[in-house]
Each structure stands twice: as C-alpha cells, then as structure tokens.
Coordinates of C-alpha atoms and ligand atoms in Angstrom, one line a residue:
Chain O
M1 CA 20.4 21.0 29.6
D2 CA 18.7 21.5 26.3
A3 CA 16.5 18.4 26.0
I4 CA 15.1 17.7 22.5
L5 CA 13.0 14.8 23.6
E6 CA 11.6 14.4 27.1
T7 CA 9.2 12.0 28.6
Q8 CA 7.5 12.2 31.9
G9 CA 6.1 9.1 33.7
L10 CA 5.7 7.3 30.4
S11 CA 4.0 3.9 30.9
K12 CA 2.5 1.2 28.7
Q13 CA 0.6 -1.8 29.9
F14 CA -0.5 -4.7 27.8
L15 CA -3.5 -6.4 29.5
G16 CA -2.1 -5.5 32.9
F17 CA 1.5 -6.4 32.0
T18 CA 3.7 -3.4 32.4
A19 CA 6.0 -3.3 29.4
V20 CA 7.2 0.2 30.1
G21 CA 6.7 1.8 33.5
D22 CA 7.1 5.3 34.6
V23 CA 9.9 6.1 32.2
S24 CA 11.2 9.7 32.4
L25 CA 13.7 10.1 29.8
S26 CA 15.6 13.2 28.6
V27 CA 17.6 13.2 25.5
R28 CA 20.1 16.1 25.0
R29 CA 20.0 17.9 21.7
G30 CA 22.9 16.9 19.5
S31 CA 23.8 13.8 21.5
I32 CA 23.9 10.1 20.6
H33 CA 21.9 8.5 23.3
G34 CA 21.9 4.7 23.9
L35 CA 19.0 2.8 25.2
I36 CA 20.1 -0.6 26.4
G37 CA 18.7 -3.5 28.4
P38 CA 18.1 -7.2 28.3
N39 CA 15.7 -8.8 25.9
G40 CA 12.1 -7.9 26.7
A41 CA 13.1 -4.8 28.7
G42 CA 10.7 -2.6 26.8
K43 CA 13.1 -0.8 24.5
T44 CA 11.1 -1.3 21.3
T45 CA 7.9 -0.5 23.2
C46 CA 9.5 2.7 24.2
F47 CA 10.3 3.5 20.6
N48 CA 6.8 2.7 19.6
L49 CA 5.5 5.1 22.3
L50 CA 7.9 7.9 21.3
T51 CA 6.9 7.7 17.7
K52 CA 3.2 7.2 18.5
F53 CA 3.0 3.7 17.0
L54 CA 1.4 2.8 20.3
P55 CA -0.7 5.0 22.6
P56 CA 0.8 5.3 26.1
T57 CA -1.3 4.2 29.0
S58 CA -0.1 7.3 30.9
G59 CA 2.6 9.9 30.8
T60 CA 3.6 12.7 28.4
I61 CA 6.1 13.1 25.6
R62 CA 7.6 16.4 24.5
F63 CA 9.6 16.8 21.3
N64 CA 11.3 20.1 20.4
G65 CA 9.2 21.9 23.0
R66 CA 5.9 20.5 21.8
D67 CA 3.6 18.0 23.5
I68 CA 3.3 15.2 21.0
T69 CA 1.5 12.8 23.4
R70 CA -1.7 12.8 21.3
M71 CA -0.3 13.1 17.9
K72 CA -0.5 10.5 15.1
P73 CA 2.7 8.7 14.0
A74 CA 2.8 10.3 10.6
E75 CA 2.5 13.8 12.2
V76 CA 5.4 13.0 14.6
A77 CA 7.5 11.9 11.6
R78 CA 6.7 15.2 9.9
L79 CA 8.0 17.1 12.9
G80 CA 11.4 15.5 12.2
L81 CA 11.3 12.6 14.7
V82 CA 11.9 9.6 12.5
R83 CA 12.4 6.0 13.5
S84 CA 13.8 2.8 12.0
F85 CA 12.6 -0.6 12.9
Q86 CA 14.1 -3.6 14.7
I87 CA 13.2 -5.8 11.8
S88 CA 14.6 -4.3 8.7
A89 CA 12.0 -2.2 7.0
V90 CA 12.5 -1.6 3.3
F91 CA 10.0 -1.7 0.4
P92 CA 11.2 -5.0 -1.0
H93 CA 9.8 -4.8 -4.5
L94 CA 10.9 -1.3 -5.1
T95 CA 14.4 -0.7 -6.3
V96 CA 17.0 0.6 -3.8
L97 CA 16.8 4.0 -5.5
E98 CA 13.0 4.1 -5.4
N99 CA 13.1 3.2 -1.7
V100 CA 15.1 6.4 -1.0
R101 CA 13.0 8.4 -3.4
V102 CA 9.8 7.5 -1.6
A103 CA 11.2 9.3 1.4
L104 CA 12.4 12.3 -0.7
Q105 CA 9.0 12.5 -2.3
R106 CA 7.7 13.6 1.0
Q107 CA 9.1 17.1 0.3
R108 CA 6.4 17.5 -2.3
G109 CA 3.9 17.5 0.6
G110 CA 1.0 15.2 -0.3
S111 CA 1.4 13.1 -3.4
F112 CA -2.2 12.7 -4.4
D113 CA -1.6 13.6 -8.0
F114 CA -2.7 10.3 -9.6
W115 CA -3.0 11.8 -13.0
R116 CA 0.6 12.8 -13.4
S117 CA 3.4 10.5 -14.6
D118 CA 5.9 9.4 -12.0
S119 CA 8.6 10.8 -14.2
V120 CA 8.2 14.0 -12.1
L121 CA 9.9 12.0 -9.4
R122 CA 13.1 11.9 -11.4
R123 CA 14.1 15.2 -10.0
F124 CA 14.8 13.4 -6.8
D125 CA 17.1 10.9 -8.4
A126 CA 20.3 12.9 -8.0
R127 CA 19.7 13.5 -4.3
A128 CA 18.8 9.8 -3.8
R129 CA 22.0 8.8 -5.5
D130 CA 24.0 11.0 -3.2
L131 CA 22.3 9.4 -0.2
L132 CA 23.0 5.9 -1.6
E133 CA 26.6 6.9 -2.1
D134 CA 26.8 8.0 1.5
V135 CA 25.9 4.5 2.7
G136 CA 27.9 2.7 0.0
L137 CA 24.9 1.4 -2.0
T138 CA 25.6 3.1 -5.3
A139 CA 26.3 -0.2 -7.0
F140 CA 22.9 -1.6 -5.9
A141 CA 20.8 1.4 -6.9
Q142 CA 18.7 -0.5 -9.5
R143 CA 18.4 -3.8 -7.6
A144 CA 15.2 -4.7 -5.8
A145 CA 15.6 -3.8 -2.1
G146 CA 14.4 -7.2 -1.1
E147 CA 17.4 -8.8 -2.7
L148 CA 19.9 -7.0 -0.7
P149 CA 21.9 -8.8 2.0
Y150 CA 20.8 -8.0 5.5
G151 CA 23.6 -5.5 6.4
R152 CA 22.9 -3.5 3.2
K153 CA 19.2 -3.4 4.0
R154 CA 20.0 -1.7 7.2
A155 CA 22.2 0.8 5.4
L156 CA 19.4 1.4 3.0
E157 CA 17.0 2.1 5.9
I158 CA 19.4 4.7 7.2
A159 CA 19.7 6.3 3.9
T160 CA 15.9 6.4 3.6
T161 CA 15.6 7.9 7.1
L162 CA 18.2 10.5 6.3
A163 CA 16.3 11.5 3.2
L164 CA 13.8 13.1 5.4
E165 CA 16.5 15.2 7.0
P166 CA 15.2 14.3 10.4
T167 CA 16.0 16.4 13.4
M168 CA 16.2 13.3 15.5
M169 CA 16.6 9.6 14.5
L170 CA 15.5 6.6 16.5
L171 CA 17.5 3.6 15.5
D172 CA 16.3 0.2 16.8
E173 CA 19.2 -2.2 16.9
P174 CA 20.9 -0.9 13.7
T175 CA 23.7 -3.5 13.8
A176 CA 21.7 -6.6 14.9
G177 CA 22.5 -9.7 12.9
M178 CA 25.4 -8.1 11.0
T179 CA 28.8 -9.3 10.2
A180 CA 31.8 -7.5 11.8
E181 CA 32.6 -5.4 8.8
D182 CA 28.9 -4.4 8.4
V183 CA 28.9 -3.3 12.0
D184 CA 32.0 -1.1 11.5
R185 CA 30.4 0.4 8.4
I186 CA 27.2 1.2 10.3
V187 CA 29.1 2.6 13.3
T188 CA 31.0 5.0 11.0
L189 CA 27.9 5.9 9.2
V190 CA 25.9 6.7 12.4
K191 CA 28.8 8.7 13.8
R192 CA 28.8 10.7 10.5
V193 CA 25.1 11.3 10.1
A194 CA 24.7 12.2 13.8
E195 CA 26.5 15.5 13.0
G196 CA 23.9 18.2 13.6
R197 CA 21.2 15.8 14.7
T198 CA 20.2 13.8 17.7
V199 CA 20.2 10.0 17.7
L200 CA 18.5 7.7 20.2
M201 CA 19.6 4.1 19.6
V202 CA 18.7 0.7 21.0
E203 CA 21.8 -1.5 20.7
H204 CA 22.8 -4.8 22.2
N205 CA 26.4 -4.7 21.0
L206 CA 28.0 -2.9 23.9
K207 CA 31.2 -2.2 21.9
V208 CA 29.1 -0.2 19.6
V209 CA 27.4 1.6 22.5
E210 CA 30.7 2.4 24.1
G211 CA 32.1 3.8 20.9
L212 CA 29.1 5.9 19.9
C213 CA 27.0 7.0 22.7
D214 CA 27.4 10.1 24.9
T215 CA 24.8 9.0 27.4
I216 CA 23.1 5.7 28.0
T217 CA 19.9 4.7 29.7
V218 CA 19.6 1.2 31.0
L219 CA 16.1 -0.3 31.0
T220 CA 15.1 -3.5 32.8
R221 CA 11.6 -4.8 33.0
G222 CA 10.2 -1.5 31.7
R223 CA 11.9 0.7 34.2
I224 CA 15.0 2.9 34.1
L225 CA 17.7 1.3 36.1
A226 CA 20.6 3.7 35.5
E227 CA 21.5 6.6 33.3
G228 CA 24.7 8.4 32.6
P229 CA 28.0 8.1 30.6
Y230 CA 29.0 4.6 29.5
A231 CA 32.0 4.4 31.9
E232 CA 29.9 5.3 34.8
V233 CA 26.9 3.1 34.1
S234 CA 28.9 0.0 33.2
R235 CA 30.4 0.1 36.7
N236 CA 27.0 0.3 38.4
P237 CA 26.5 -2.9 40.4
E238 CA 22.8 -3.0 39.7
V239 CA 23.4 -2.8 36.0
I240 CA 26.0 -5.6 36.2
A241 CA 23.5 -7.7 38.2
A242 CA 20.7 -7.1 35.7
Y243 CA 23.0 -8.1 32.8
L244 CA 24.7 -11.1 34.6
G245 CA 23.9 -14.3 32.9
T246 CA 22.2 -12.5 30.0
D247 CA 25.2 -10.7 28.4
P248 CA 28.7 -11.5 29.7
S249 CA 30.2 -8.7 27.6
I250 CA 29.0 -6.0 30.0
T251 CA 30.5 -7.7 33.0
G252 CA 33.7 -8.0 31.1
A253 CA 33.6 -4.4 30.1
A254 CA 32.7 -3.4 33.6
A255 CA 35.7 -5.4 34.9
H256 CA 38.1 -3.3 32.8
G257 CA 36.4 -0.1 33.8
Chain G
M1 CA 2.7 -15.9 -0.4
A2 CA 5.1 -16.9 -3.1
G3 CA 2.6 -16.6 -5.9
Q4 CA 1.8 -13.1 -5.0
A5 CA 5.4 -12.1 -4.7
T6 CA 6.0 -13.0 -8.3
A7 CA 3.1 -11.0 -9.6
F8 CA 4.8 -8.0 -8.1
T9 CA 8.2 -8.6 -9.7
A10 CA 10.5 -5.8 -9.0
T11 CA 10.4 -2.8 -11.2
A12 CA 14.1 -3.3 -11.1
Q13 CA 13.9 -6.0 -13.8
Q14 CA 11.7 -4.0 -16.0
S15 CA 12.9 -3.7 -19.5
P16 CA 12.3 -0.3 -21.1
G17 CA 9.0 0.0 -22.9
L18 CA 8.4 0.7 -26.6
P19 CA 8.8 4.4 -27.3
G20 CA 5.5 6.2 -26.9
L21 CA 3.9 3.4 -24.9
A22 CA 6.7 3.7 -22.3
A23 CA 5.2 7.2 -21.5
L24 CA 2.1 5.4 -20.4
G25 CA 4.1 3.4 -17.9
F26 CA 4.2 0.2 -19.8
N27 CA 7.3 -2.0 -20.0
R28 CA 8.2 -3.9 -23.1
A29 CA 6.0 -6.9 -22.5
Q30 CA 3.2 -4.7 -21.4
S31 CA 3.5 -2.6 -24.5
I32 CA 3.2 -5.6 -26.7
A33 CA 0.3 -6.9 -24.7
F34 CA -1.4 -3.5 -25.0
L35 CA -1.0 -3.4 -28.8
L36 CA -2.5 -6.9 -28.9
L37 CA -5.4 -5.7 -26.7
L38 CA -5.9 -2.7 -29.0
G39 CA -5.9 -5.1 -32.0
L40 CA -8.5 -7.3 -30.4
L41 CA -10.7 -4.4 -29.5
L42 CA -10.6 -3.3 -33.2
V43 CA -11.2 -6.7 -34.7
G44 CA -13.4 -8.2 -32.0
P45 CA -16.8 -6.9 -33.0
F46 CA -16.4 -8.2 -36.5
V47 CA -15.7 -11.7 -35.2
L48 CA -17.7 -12.0 -32.0
Y49 CA -21.1 -10.7 -30.9
P50 CA -20.7 -7.0 -30.0
V51 CA -23.1 -7.4 -27.0
F52 CA -21.0 -10.2 -25.6
L53 CA -17.9 -8.1 -26.1
M54 CA -19.4 -5.1 -24.5
K55 CA -20.5 -7.2 -21.5
L56 CA -16.9 -8.5 -21.3
L57 CA -15.4 -5.0 -21.4
C58 CA -17.7 -3.7 -18.6
F59 CA -16.6 -6.6 -16.4
A60 CA -13.0 -6.1 -17.4
L61 CA -13.1 -2.5 -16.3
F62 CA -14.9 -3.5 -13.1
A63 CA -12.1 -6.1 -12.4
C64 CA -9.4 -3.6 -13.2
A65 CA -10.9 -1.1 -10.8
F66 CA -11.1 -3.8 -8.1
N67 CA -7.5 -4.8 -8.8
L68 CA -6.3 -1.3 -8.2
L69 CA -7.3 -1.8 -4.6
I70 CA -6.3 -5.4 -3.9
G71 CA -3.3 -5.6 -6.2
Y72 CA -1.8 -2.2 -5.6
V73 CA -2.9 -1.2 -2.1
G74 CA -3.5 -4.6 -0.7
L75 CA -7.1 -3.9 0.3
L76 CA -9.6 -6.7 -0.2
S77 CA -13.0 -5.2 -0.7
F78 CA -15.8 -7.6 -0.5
G79 CA -18.5 -5.1 -1.3
H80 CA -17.6 -3.7 -4.8
A81 CA -21.0 -4.7 -6.1
M82 CA -22.4 -1.7 -4.3
F83 CA -20.5 0.6 -6.6
F84 CA -21.1 -1.4 -9.7
G85 CA -24.8 -2.0 -9.0
M86 CA -25.5 1.6 -7.9
G87 CA -23.6 2.9 -10.9
G88 CA -26.0 0.9 -13.0
Y89 CA -29.1 2.1 -11.3
V90 CA -28.1 5.8 -11.4
T91 CA -27.0 5.6 -15.1
A92 CA -30.3 3.9 -15.9
H93 CA -32.3 6.4 -14.0
A94 CA -30.4 9.3 -15.5
A95 CA -30.9 8.1 -19.0
K96 CA -34.5 7.0 -18.7
V97 CA -36.1 9.5 -16.2
W98 CA -33.9 12.5 -16.5
G99 CA -33.3 12.0 -20.2
L100 CA -29.5 12.6 -20.0
T101 CA -27.3 11.7 -22.9
P102 CA -25.4 8.4 -22.5
E103 CA -22.0 10.0 -21.7
L104 CA -23.6 12.1 -19.0
A105 CA -25.6 9.2 -17.7
I106 CA -22.4 7.1 -17.4
L107 CA -20.6 10.0 -15.6
A108 CA -23.6 10.1 -13.2
G109 CA -22.9 6.4 -12.5
G110 CA -19.3 7.2 -11.8
A111 CA -20.3 10.1 -9.6
V112 CA -22.5 7.9 -7.4
G113 CA -19.6 5.4 -7.2
A114 CA -17.3 8.2 -6.0
V115 CA -19.7 9.4 -3.4
L116 CA -20.5 5.9 -2.1
G117 CA -16.7 5.2 -2.2
V118 CA -15.8 8.1 0.0
V119 CA -18.4 7.2 2.6
A120 CA -17.8 3.4 2.5
G121 CA -14.1 3.9 2.4
W122 CA -14.1 6.4 5.2
I123 CA -15.9 3.8 7.4
A124 CA -13.9 0.7 6.3
I125 CA -10.4 2.0 6.0
R126 CA -9.7 2.2 9.8
R127 CA -10.1 -1.5 9.9
Q128 CA -7.4 -4.0 8.8
G129 CA -7.4 -7.2 6.8
I130 CA -10.4 -9.4 7.2
Y131 CA -12.3 -6.7 9.2
F132 CA -12.0 -4.4 6.2
A133 CA -13.4 -7.1 4.0
M134 CA -16.3 -7.7 6.4
I135 CA -17.2 -4.0 6.7
T136 CA -17.3 -3.5 3.0
L137 CA -19.5 -6.6 2.7
A138 CA -21.8 -5.3 5.4
L139 CA -22.1 -1.9 3.8
A140 CA -22.8 -3.6 0.4
Q141 CA -25.6 -5.6 2.0
M142 CA -27.1 -2.4 3.3
I143 CA -27.0 -0.9 -0.1
F144 CA -28.6 -4.0 -1.5
F145 CA -31.5 -3.6 0.9
V146 CA -31.8 0.0 0.1
C147 CA -32.0 -1.0 -3.6
L148 CA -34.6 -3.6 -2.8
Q149 CA -36.8 -1.1 -1.0
A150 CA -36.2 2.2 -2.6
P151 CA -38.9 3.2 -5.2
F152 CA -36.5 4.5 -7.8
T153 CA -34.8 1.1 -8.3
G154 CA -38.0 -0.6 -9.2
G155 CA -37.5 -3.4 -6.6
E156 CA -37.5 -6.9 -8.0
D157 CA -38.1 -5.7 -11.6
G158 CA -35.2 -3.2 -11.7
I159 CA -35.2 -0.3 -14.1
Q160 CA -36.1 -1.7 -17.5
S161 CA -36.0 -0.5 -21.1
V162 CA -33.3 2.1 -20.5
P163 CA -32.8 4.1 -23.7
R164 CA -29.3 4.0 -25.2
G165 CA -29.8 7.5 -26.4
A166 CA -27.5 9.4 -28.7
L167 CA -23.9 10.2 -27.9
L168 CA -23.6 14.0 -27.2
G169 CA -27.2 14.1 -28.3
V170 CA -26.1 13.6 -31.9
F171 CA -24.9 10.1 -32.7
S172 CA -27.5 7.4 -32.1
L173 CA -26.3 4.4 -30.2
A174 CA -29.2 2.2 -31.0
Q175 CA -27.0 0.0 -33.2
D176 CA -24.8 -2.5 -31.3
M177 CA -21.8 -1.5 -33.4
S178 CA -22.1 2.2 -32.5
L179 CA -22.5 1.5 -28.9
Y180 CA -19.6 -0.9 -29.0
W181 CA -17.1 1.8 -29.9
V182 CA -18.3 3.9 -27.0
V183 CA -18.0 1.0 -24.6
A184 CA -14.5 0.2 -25.9
A185 CA -13.5 3.8 -25.5
V186 CA -14.8 3.9 -21.9
F187 CA -13.0 0.7 -21.1
L188 CA -9.8 1.9 -22.7
A189 CA -9.9 5.2 -20.9
G190 CA -10.5 3.5 -17.6
F191 CA -7.8 1.0 -18.2
L192 CA -5.2 3.6 -19.1
L193 CA -6.3 5.8 -16.2
I194 CA -5.6 2.9 -13.8
N195 CA -2.3 2.4 -15.4
R196 CA -1.5 6.0 -15.0
I197 CA -2.6 5.9 -11.3
I198 CA -0.2 3.0 -10.7
H199 CA 2.7 4.9 -12.3
S200 CA 2.0 8.3 -10.7
P201 CA 3.6 9.9 -7.7
F202 CA 0.4 8.8 -5.9
G203 CA 0.9 5.2 -7.1
Q204 CA 4.4 5.2 -5.8
V205 CA 3.1 6.0 -2.3
L206 CA 0.4 3.3 -2.7
T207 CA 3.1 0.8 -3.6
A208 CA 5.1 1.8 -0.5
I209 CA 2.0 1.3 1.7
R210 CA 1.3 -2.1 0.2
E211 CA 5.0 -3.2 0.7
N212 CA 5.4 -1.9 4.2
E213 CA 2.7 0.2 5.8
P214 CA 4.5 0.9 9.1
R215 CA 7.5 2.1 7.2
A216 CA 5.4 4.4 5.0
I217 CA 3.8 5.8 8.2
S218 CA 7.2 6.4 9.7
L219 CA 8.2 8.3 6.7
G220 CA 5.4 10.7 7.4
Y221 CA 2.7 9.5 5.0
R222 CA -0.9 9.7 6.2
V223 CA -1.6 6.3 4.8
D224 CA -5.4 6.4 5.5
D225 CA -5.8 9.4 3.2
Y226 CA -4.0 7.5 0.4
K227 CA -6.1 4.4 1.0
L228 CA -9.3 6.5 0.9
M229 CA -8.2 8.2 -2.3
A230 CA -7.5 4.8 -3.9
F231 CA -10.7 3.4 -2.6
T232 CA -12.7 6.3 -4.1
L233 CA -10.9 6.0 -7.4
S234 CA -11.7 2.3 -7.6
A235 CA -15.3 2.9 -6.6
T236 CA -15.7 5.6 -9.2
L237 CA -14.4 3.3 -12.0
A238 CA -16.6 0.5 -10.7
G239 CA -19.6 2.9 -10.9
I240 CA -18.7 3.8 -14.5
A241 CA -18.4 0.1 -15.4
G242 CA -21.8 -0.6 -13.9
G243 CA -23.4 2.4 -15.6
T244 CA -22.0 1.3 -19.0
K245 CA -23.3 -2.2 -18.5
A246 CA -26.8 -0.8 -17.7
L247 CA -26.8 1.1 -21.0
V248 CA -25.6 -1.9 -22.9
F249 CA -28.4 -4.2 -21.7
G250 CA -30.9 -1.4 -21.1
I251 CA -31.6 -2.7 -17.7
A252 CA -30.4 -2.3 -14.1
T253 CA -31.3 -5.0 -11.6
L254 CA -30.6 -6.3 -8.2
T255 CA -28.2 -8.9 -9.6
D256 CA -25.5 -6.2 -9.9
V257 CA -25.7 -5.0 -6.3
Y258 CA -26.0 -8.6 -4.9
W259 CA -23.1 -9.9 -2.8
A260 CA -22.4 -12.6 -5.4
M261 CA -21.3 -9.9 -7.8
S262 CA -18.7 -8.7 -5.2
G263 CA -17.5 -12.3 -5.2
E264 CA -17.4 -12.5 -9.0
V265 CA -15.1 -9.6 -9.3
V266 CA -12.8 -11.1 -6.7
L267 CA -12.9 -14.3 -8.8
M268 CA -12.1 -12.5 -12.1
T269 CA -9.2 -10.7 -10.5
L270 CA -7.7 -13.8 -8.9
V271 CA -8.1 -16.0 -12.0
G272 CA -6.5 -13.3 -14.2
G273 CA -3.7 -12.4 -11.8
L274 CA -3.9 -10.0 -9.0
G275 CA -1.5 -7.1 -9.1
T276 CA -0.9 -7.5 -12.8
V277 CA -2.0 -4.9 -15.4
F278 CA -3.6 -7.3 -17.8
G279 CA -4.7 -10.0 -15.4
P280 CA -8.1 -8.6 -14.5
V281 CA -9.0 -8.2 -18.3
L282 CA -8.0 -11.9 -18.9
G283 CA -9.9 -13.0 -15.8
A284 CA -13.0 -11.1 -16.8
A285 CA -12.7 -12.6 -20.3
V286 CA -12.5 -16.2 -18.9
I287 CA -15.3 -15.8 -16.5
V288 CA -17.7 -14.0 -18.8
S289 CA -17.0 -16.4 -21.6
M290 CA -17.6 -19.3 -19.3
Q291 CA -20.9 -17.9 -18.2
N292 CA -22.0 -17.3 -21.8
Y293 CA -20.9 -20.6 -23.3
L294 CA -21.7 -22.8 -20.3
A295 CA -25.1 -21.1 -19.8
E296 CA -26.9 -24.3 -21.0
F297 CA -25.5 -26.1 -18.0
G298 CA -27.7 -23.9 -15.8
A299 CA -26.8 -24.2 -12.1
W300 CA -23.7 -26.1 -12.9
V301 CA -22.0 -22.9 -14.0
T302 CA -21.5 -22.0 -10.4
V303 CA -20.0 -25.4 -9.6
I304 CA -17.7 -25.2 -12.6
Q305 CA -16.7 -21.7 -11.6
G306 CA -16.0 -22.9 -8.1
C307 CA -13.8 -25.7 -9.5
I308 CA -11.9 -23.3 -11.7
F309 CA -11.4 -21.0 -8.8
V310 CA -10.0 -23.9 -6.6
A311 CA -7.8 -25.0 -9.5
C312 CA -6.5 -21.5 -10.0
V313 CA -5.7 -21.1 -6.3
L314 CA -3.9 -24.5 -6.2
A315 CA -2.1 -24.4 -9.6
F316 CA -1.5 -20.8 -10.6
R317 CA -1.5 -18.8 -7.5
A318 CA -0.3 -15.8 -9.5
G319 CA -3.3 -16.1 -11.9
I320 CA -3.2 -16.4 -15.7
A321 CA -1.2 -13.2 -16.3
G322 CA 1.0 -13.8 -13.3
Q323 CA 1.8 -17.4 -14.4
L324 CA 2.3 -16.4 -18.0
G325 CA 4.6 -13.6 -16.8
R326 CA 6.6 -16.1 -14.8
W327 CA 7.1 -18.4 -17.7
L328 CA 8.1 -15.6 -20.1
R329 CA 10.1 -13.9 -17.4
V330 CA 8.3 -10.6 -17.9
R331 CA 5.8 -8.5 -15.9
L332 CA 2.4 -8.3 -17.4
Ligands
ATP401 N1 1.8 -5.6 21.4 C1 2.2 -6.3 22.6 N2 1.3 -7.0 23.3 C2 1.6 -7.6 24.4 N3 2.9 -7.6 24.9 C3 3.8 -6.9 24.3 C4 3.6 -6.2 23.1 N4 4.7 -5.6 22.6 C5 5.6 -6.0 23.5 N5 5.1 -6.7 24.5 C6 5.9 -7.3 25.7 O1 6.5 -6.2 26.3 C7 7.8 -6.5 26.7 C8 8.8 -5.6 26.1 O2 8.9 -5.8 24.8 P1 9.9 -5.0 23.8 O3 9.7 -5.5 22.5 O4 9.7 -3.6 24.0 O5 11.3 -5.4 24.4 P2 12.8 -5.1 23.9 O6 13.5 -4.4 25.0 O7 12.7 -4.3 22.6 O8 13.4 -6.5 23.7 P3 14.4 -7.0 22.5 O9 15.8 -6.6 23.0 O10 14.2 -8.5 22.5 O11 14.1 -6.3 21.3 C9 8.0 -8.0 26.3 O12 7.8 -8.8 27.4 C10 7.0 -8.2 25.2 O13 6.5 -9.5 25.2
MG402 MG1 13.3 -4.7 20.7

C-alpha cells in the first residue's frame, strides 16, 4: 500500500493523562480516510499532533516519505499537509475574498514587502473568485467573513484550504453544527475536492462517514479500536460497545449491516 | 471585546477613497481626515507654539508606531520607552559628539531602535499575551539601568545642549519655525509609512495573524518572523520619534527611557483608539495638551490622566477615533 501519511506509536500525554496512546495510523494516498470515535477520544489531539500544533510525547510521523516529527507547523503546511479546525477558523474582519487571498498569497513565498501596495495582491482575485464559486460563496465575496452563517464559514474554510493546493487535507468535523442542506453541500464538495488528493477527516455524522470514506479508523480513549472499510468496522462488536449509549446511529447502522 | 471589534470594522464596508489618496490605502473618511490633518500641520505653527506642536508630533509618531503592534498585530509591548529613549540618546550623541547633521542624527536614532527592536523582539516574541508584555517591560528596565550607568548618556543629567544643526549641513534649524517643518515632514513620512505597511502584502498577513493566529500558521505562515518584522519596524519608528524629540528640546534624559513613558504611549493609543489610523494622533494630542495646559496642577496631572484613562476604558472602549467612527459609521 502506498501510504502518504504514517504514524508509528504516536502518543500524547497531558500531565500523565494519555489523550493519544500508541497510535499507528496509515493513510493510503488518494483515499478519504475517516477518523471517528466518541467525544474526548483524542481525534482533535491526533490532528494537532499530525500538523505539529502539539509536540508528541513519543512516536514518529512520516508524510510523503519524510519524517516530519520534529518540524514546525508552518513547515508541515508548506509540505502540503493542511488542516482545518474543529471550531470554524476564518479571519472574521477580512472579506470572504480576502480570506481566500491570504492563502493564495502564500504562493509569493514570504510576504515581507511592507513598502509595496497591497494592490499587487489583486492578481490573485480571479483565482480566489474561482475557488469561492466552487464552494458557492460568490455572492458573499465582499462580505466580512465573520458575518457568514456557520455553514458558509465552513465552506469558506475549505476554499481557503484548497487555495494552498494541498496534497493532503485534514478536516476536523467539517459538518458539525450544520443544517441538513449544508451537510449535503459539504459532502458533495469534499467528494469533489478529494479528487487527486488525500483527505483525513474527523466526523461524527456517520451517514457522512459512510457516504464518503474509503477507510475508517475508530479511536476510543486515545487508542485505535478498529480499522477497515465502513461496512466491516460498523459490524465490529467492540466498536458497537464503545458507541453504545453515546451515539445510537452507529448501532442502528450496524443493525442493517 | 466589543469595543475592539468595532475599531477593526471590516474592510468590506470600506467606501472607496478619494482619487489619489486611495492609492495610499485611505478610505473616503480617512482621506478627508488626512486632508484635515495636512491642513492642521500647515496652519498649526501660525496659531500654536511650534515647540508644543513639535512635541505633539513626536509623541504622535511614537503612538502610531506603538499602534502598529498593538492595533495591527495584537502585540502589547510594555517596553516601548526603550526604543524612544535610546533613539533620543543616540540622536543627541550623534548630533553633539559626532557632529552629524540632524537628518543623519535622527536616522541614527532610528537605527538604534531597529537594532534594539530585533534583539528585544527576538527574545519576547516566543511568549504570548501578558508574558510578552512582561518581557518587553523587563528588557526596557534593563535598558533603563544601562542608560543610568553608561557614561555616554550622562546619567541623571542626560545629554544636554544638543545642537539642532543645519539640515543637510545647509539649512539652519536654529529657528523653531524651520525645525517645525522638518519635524512635520518626519511625522508625515512615518505616518504614511505605517499606513503603507498596514495596506501592504505584509500588512495583509499581519491582519490574518491578528485575526486568527493558528489559522495563519496552518496556511504555512511563519508567524514569528512576521511578528519580529513588525516589532522591528515599530521600534525603528519609535527610535526616530525619540531622536526627533531630542533635537527639538536639545536634550535626552532618563525620562524618555523610564517605564512611565512606556505606559504613556499605551495611554495615548488607547485614548485615541487602538487599531485606528488616526486614533494615536488624536490620543497623543489629548495627552500632550493635557500635560501642557494642566502643568500648573503639578502632581495632579497624573491623577487627572488616570481618571481620563478610566473614563475612556469605561465609556469609549474604542477610543476617540473608534467611537467617532462608530457614530459616523466610518472607519478612521
Ligand atoms: N491541551 C490539553 N490539555 C489537557 N488535556 C487535553 C488537552 N487537549 C485535549 N485534552 C484532553 O484529551 C482528550 C482528547 O481530546 P480531543 O479534543 O482530542 O478529543 P476529540 O476526540 O477531538 O473529542 P470531540 O469529539 O469532542 O472533539 C480529552 O479528554 C481532552 O480533555
Ligand atoms: Mg475534537
């Protein structure tokens, strides 16, 4: 298997509490990989470790054949491993267009030219508009990002992430707190943008997971409980037990399966 | 903080600026305010004491430089007196001992601000929030003690009778009026430079960092480098402001490196409106005028200042320019 992202024995302890323990994860290139588990299972912590927002207590991370265990988060992003956040992360007082442009601006390399007018950034406008169109935000281009409804903010985040042309995207609960139509929109969007990239996503909505993910990994209390295709994992009795009482939908889904 | 949020009203609602001035990055309201400011700079010395105005302009530049950090990067430095004060000493020394012309002496003040800024920034920037403020304060205290002890600063006496010299070695600045135009030009250049920085590709990244630092990092920006650059630019301009002030008064003393000076610039910026282009100028005008016209109240000036500060925090959290902008529904 051609793994784009691989971890070996990845662990993170907070003052003795093991949030992530001995996680060896392997994400196949070009796949959409789901990371699921009950609240507090350590999914976000995993993301923070993978993108270097947190240093691991032990273990190694390889991305695209390189050991990134000791890298800084900005360097990891520059290698093409780009994350979104569980809590929507936009630049609220910039316009929607400017939000995307800030990401496109990275193509210039460093932007330390404080003496130049920002009108030089206009050359990114066309591309930014294309990206906004992709996520259905064209009508909002000149609005402040902070004023967008929640679902639109998530869409903006995805557009901003895509602006970097990432090799791999990590999406932390892209559909959390959304209305049904918003969820559908995001699912379609993720499916489309996953063409030619790898996606690792945390998701609580198991319908979404079932529809999108090629492989899923179940995490409970920081450890991997099961891994495999959705149909297989959702039948696993241990997984059902771990979810019982926390999320009835998986037991329901398991029952059909 | 609601007040802060309004001061940073979205660029989305920006109306287009007046032609010409829009190229400087000003919106319509700012263009008008800028023309007003230009008018005041031209008429000012014929109405008010030039020395008073020069002092005001030096502090206004200092506050604008400080605002670049707090208002546009979200970094609260509590040690900016080190750049202002050291700028003053170096300019004074350069003019008096090395005999440099005033423009070079002021540039020397800016250079020392830059060097100190790189070092202090490099140390402080890895820390967040209040720790950042504490470290800048600690570093400024160290500089204060250096200034107290080092022979070249003249200890308690400071560097006195600094010659104003002749601009480019040709135009004598002995007359207040001649010096005034130089000071006004220095202020205006600094003010416009800061505005350019805010509206540059670099400024766009700074805004992103202020708005959501983790997101900026996740987009691949090495945010510490950007912060250090902004810190250094701010320190350089503070050094230039301090140097200019030393030439105006012909003296550089410990007052300008003292921690109270770091507090004063915070006060000016907050009173004027943090994160607004014109706020720091207004804030400096208010505080400097108060110090001048209330001087007869002696120690009470500090108390009155304290009260104004509290009133500002309670009543106009967005500062004068922020509040004014809110009323007029524009961004100043
Ligand atoms: N910085 C931290 N310091 C201490 N404990 C932490 C920290 N971050 C996370 N934790 C703990 O680690 C555990 C895993 O948290 P994490 O946020 O990774 O869970 P999650 O799987 O993302 O949950 P959710 O589905 O609610 O988002 C939780 O018990 C949490 O309290
Ligand atoms: Mg989480």
